[in-house]
Amino acid sequence: MKTSITAAALALLVALGIAAAKSPELVPLTFAEHLESKNLFIKFYAPWCGHCKQLAPTWDSLAEQYSSSSSVLIGSVDCTAVKAKELCEDYGVQGYPTLKYFKDGDKTGEDYNGARSLDDLAKFVEEELNKKCVVGSEEVMKKTESNCSQKEIDYANKMRGKTDDERKTAFERLDNMKSNSMKPELKTWIFQRMNILNGFKSSSVSDEL
């Protein structure tokens, strides 16, 4: 019954044109290229696998949520594809779906054994893989190592002149919004703003600003 409901809901999303885009499919070459510049969270799967099909909508939503991230890539590897089998063999994949993450250029990878709801997966990415914008002066934030987009810099500049109470109020408003249903990119923007507001709490940042 749950499978039927999920399938019906996904069909409705497709009909409305708001279904999540599929996560990028990786082969050894593209896997290596991304590993050089980003943290990776990878789903190793087989198209015929029932559990993989159940996870697919959630995984694709997660991929869409972080599609604009400069520090993390949510991807998939089809272990039945000729060009991708090598990756699955290299990482000892024996069951599907297997989730692995690769952090700070580490080619070994670690198994992800946590819960697989969208909220749980996104929480893991936020806490472990997504490099956050480092709040400081505008000059500091524009440096590559600060991991700040221009959108984040503009928001920080906007909040720079606010009082502590005003920033606290803004943070609480965003915190209340984060559990609402919305497009993945909008939820990501909520987390990005909350991170910036948290950055202002640091005394060292306050002194610099």
XYZ file of C-alpha atoms in Angstrom, residues 3-195:
193
model
C 4.528 1.700 -2.429
C 1.325 2.534 -4.322
C 0.908 5.793 -2.419
C 4.527 6.753 -3.024
C 4.235 5.967 -6.731
C 1.039 7.982 -7.003
C 2.600 10.943 -5.199
C 5.659 10.840 -7.448
C 3.469 10.678 -10.548
C 1.626 13.766 -9.327
C 4.910 15.622 -8.845
C 5.952 14.725 -12.377
C 2.614 15.900 -13.724
C 3.036 19.199 -11.927
C 6.552 19.559 -13.273
C 8.187 19.767 -9.847
C 9.727 16.305 -9.507
C 13.358 16.337 -8.469
C 15.986 16.000 -11.156
C 17.910 12.738 -11.107
C 21.210 12.639 -9.269
C 24.215 12.631 -11.631
C 25.393 9.179 -12.727
C 29.112 8.663 -12.181
C 31.710 6.419 -13.844
C 35.378 6.087 -12.797
C 36.537 9.156 -14.748
C 33.839 11.556 -13.541
C 34.028 10.110 -10.032
C 37.753 10.903 -9.846
C 37.250 14.397 -11.256
C 34.606 15.316 -8.684
C 36.588 13.766 -5.837
C 39.401 16.242 -6.481
C 37.200 19.246 -5.762
C 34.197 18.130 -3.703
C 33.001 15.884 -0.916
C 30.914 13.074 -2.396
C 27.843 11.235 -1.134
C 27.224 8.297 -3.456
C 24.436 5.767 -3.895
C 25.633 2.474 -5.400
C 22.589 0.719 -6.850
C 21.116 -1.678 -9.406
C 18.082 -0.678 -11.531
C 16.219 -3.908 -10.726
C 16.608 -3.482 -6.942
C 13.306 -2.799 -5.159
C 14.874 -0.946 -2.232
C 16.812 1.206 -4.708
C 13.589 2.175 -6.463
C 12.043 3.154 -3.131
C 15.039 5.320 -2.233
C 15.290 6.963 -5.682
C 12.806 9.861 -5.165
C 14.411 10.760 -1.827
C 17.935 10.538 -3.236
C 17.036 12.665 -6.254
C 15.463 15.292 -3.983
C 18.653 15.345 -1.921
C 20.711 15.763 -5.102
C 18.539 18.671 -6.208
C 18.824 20.288 -2.788
C 22.619 20.402 -3.121
C 22.872 20.822 -6.888
C 24.251 24.349 -6.511
C 26.713 23.474 -3.728
C 30.340 24.198 -4.489
C 31.571 21.705 -1.885
C 29.416 18.565 -2.072
C 28.035 16.338 -4.829
C 25.191 13.856 -4.378
C 25.665 11.187 -7.044
C 24.759 7.671 -8.107
C 26.650 4.702 -9.543
C 24.772 2.025 -11.503
C 26.649 -1.156 -10.642
C 25.140 -2.989 -13.635
C 26.548 -0.483 -16.136
C 29.677 -1.679 -17.939
C 31.577 1.573 -17.358
C 30.665 1.743 -13.662
C 31.215 -1.864 -12.535
C 34.843 -1.087 -11.758
C 33.841 1.435 -9.080
C 31.486 -1.012 -7.395
C 34.177 -3.694 -7.351
C 36.824 -1.284 -6.044
C 34.605 -0.296 -3.111
C 33.415 -3.800 -2.308
C 29.739 -3.126 -2.951
C 27.806 -6.331 -2.292
C 24.291 -5.133 -1.544
C 21.984 -2.471 -2.942
C 21.588 0.318 -2.303
C 24.918 0.980 -0.601
C 25.576 4.571 0.475
C 29.145 5.816 0.844
C 30.644 9.226 1.476
C 34.053 10.581 0.514
C 35.390 13.535 2.459
C 38.342 15.909 1.959
C 39.744 14.002 -1.009
C 39.859 10.663 0.823
C 39.578 7.945 -1.826
C 38.819 5.173 0.667
C 35.251 6.200 1.458
C 33.087 5.413 4.478
C 29.777 3.567 4.660
C 26.738 5.616 5.620
C 24.607 3.534 7.984
C 22.185 6.172 9.226
C 18.479 6.695 8.606
C 17.423 7.323 5.009
C 14.629 9.863 5.191
C 15.272 13.093 3.292
C 15.589 15.060 6.532
C 18.078 12.582 8.011
C 20.191 12.484 4.853
C 20.184 16.277 4.533
C 21.154 16.644 8.192
C 24.116 14.318 7.634
C 25.244 16.269 4.563
C 24.962 19.571 6.433
C 26.909 18.343 9.449
C 29.576 16.243 7.726
C 30.024 17.133 4.065
C 28.764 20.577 3.129
C 31.520 23.134 3.696
C 29.844 26.181 5.129
C 30.433 29.823 4.349
C 32.885 31.351 6.840
C 31.521 34.661 8.097
C 33.917 37.584 8.354
C 34.538 40.893 6.657
C 33.387 41.184 3.048
C 37.010 40.940 1.915
C 37.509 37.704 3.877
C 34.248 36.194 2.618
C 35.215 36.789 -1.009
C 38.244 34.517 -0.663
C 37.838 31.059 -2.204
C 38.624 29.226 1.037
C 35.673 30.918 2.747
C 33.247 28.883 0.585
C 30.845 31.822 0.283
C 28.652 32.476 -2.734
C 27.886 36.057 -3.739
C 24.340 35.498 -2.503
C 25.665 34.601 0.953
C 28.026 37.584 0.961
C 25.132 39.905 0.099
C 23.026 38.452 2.925
C 25.899 38.836 5.399
C 26.322 42.460 4.337
C 22.605 43.008 4.869
C 22.714 41.536 8.381
C 25.983 43.215 9.300
C 24.248 46.417 10.340
C 21.548 44.670 12.377
C 21.558 44.438 16.160
C 22.102 41.139 17.984
C 18.394 41.012 18.834
C 17.411 41.567 15.210
C 19.726 38.789 14.055
C 18.366 36.502 16.788
C 14.817 37.178 15.609
C 15.814 36.450 12.007
C 17.448 33.172 13.065
C 14.379 32.050 15.028
C 12.128 32.834 12.060
C 14.299 30.729 9.743
C 14.515 27.935 12.321
C 10.717 27.758 12.398
C 10.562 27.703 8.594
C 13.082 24.908 7.989
C 10.593 22.092 8.635
C 8.073 23.455 6.119
C 7.548 21.827 2.731
C 9.313 23.798 0.007
C 11.566 23.418 -2.997
C 14.941 21.890 -2.051
C 16.918 24.941 -3.145
C 14.816 27.173 -0.883
C 15.448 24.894 2.092
C 19.172 24.992 1.338
C 19.026 28.800 1.343
C 17.392 28.691 4.788
C 20.288 26.611 6.160
C 22.814 28.926 4.508
C 21.267 31.995 6.140
C 21.110 30.264 9.524
C 24.806 29.431 9.206
